[in-house]
Amino acid sequence: MSTSDQTINLPQLVLVLIIGGLAYRYFFYTPSSSTPETRNANNARAREADVERIMQMFPQADRRSIMWDLQRNGGNLPATTERILSGRGLEVPPQSFQPPLPAPTSSATPAETTGQPKAATPDLITRYNLKNKLEYGEDEEDEDEAAAKKKKQAWSQNKAERQALLQKRRDEMILKARRQMEARVAKESAGQV
């Protein structure tokens, strides 16, 4: 064997170093696909989604306090929820804490974005068109007979019958709750007069 076959010349050494460096960088320093601005925007959207979830569960909680607590505990949603549920409440954020304003969603109407109060949602009687049933005012005996008939009736295999039965139960519950509320209001007004 000749000495030229056993030695590594300079171009081969440079090539090995370059390939090794590229392989090392590929395996250990893979750049993230998003830029820091994109990551910050994604974090802000995720934090807004977390704040909205908590606001849906606890509408009495202050939005600014929720954002402060999420920032303090690193975005830990269960910890913030547990703090509210335990009755300790959320800490009041310092004056220097200025949370970003919530970004308007694409589903927002112009009335909501201009600050005008949104229209009240219709009550259940209006939503399910139960006005005529409410005015009809079924007797207590009819309700007892219907309850006895309902107990005898088994769960139907027909999807349409099940849906009709569930809608009827929903309507009965809404009407019963309305009657109980009207009776309670009448009782309170009679007690105050």
Phi, psi and omega in degrees: 000139180269161183287337180289333178284333185264350182259155177255124179273171187298315179298324178293320179297317178296318179297317178297318179295318180294314179296318178297318178296318178295319178295318178297315180294321181297316184280329187250340183230057178286121180290146178288153184283345181249152178278165179301325179295320179294318178298318178297320179294320178295320178296319179296319178294320179294318178295320177298320178296320178295318179297319179296320178300314181292321179296327177290323179284322185230080183294341181283344182284144180282133182300318181294321178293322178296315180296321179297315181294319178296323179291320181295321183261020173073028179080020181281098183297315179298325180293319178294317178298317179296322179297320178290316182293329183288348178091356179289334182078175180260148178289149176284126181291152179292161181298332182286345181280115179240097181290152177292145179292145179295137180287137179294136180277161181289338181274358181289140178273161179299328180296325180287324184282336180276355176094002178286145179294139181281154183296143180292142178287145181293152179288172185293327179298316180288318183298319183258012175055055182253013184300316181293325178290326179292319179290329181295318175063078180298148178285162178295326181295320178298322179293320178295318178295320179295323179293319178295320179294323181294323180294324181287327184287129180271168179293124185283152175275344181275128183296319181295319178295319178298317180296317179296320179295316179294321177294322178295317178297318178300313180299318180296319180294319180296314181295321179295317179296321179296316179296319179296320179295317179297321178295319179295318179294318179296320179294317179294319179291326177290326179287332181276334184280000000 
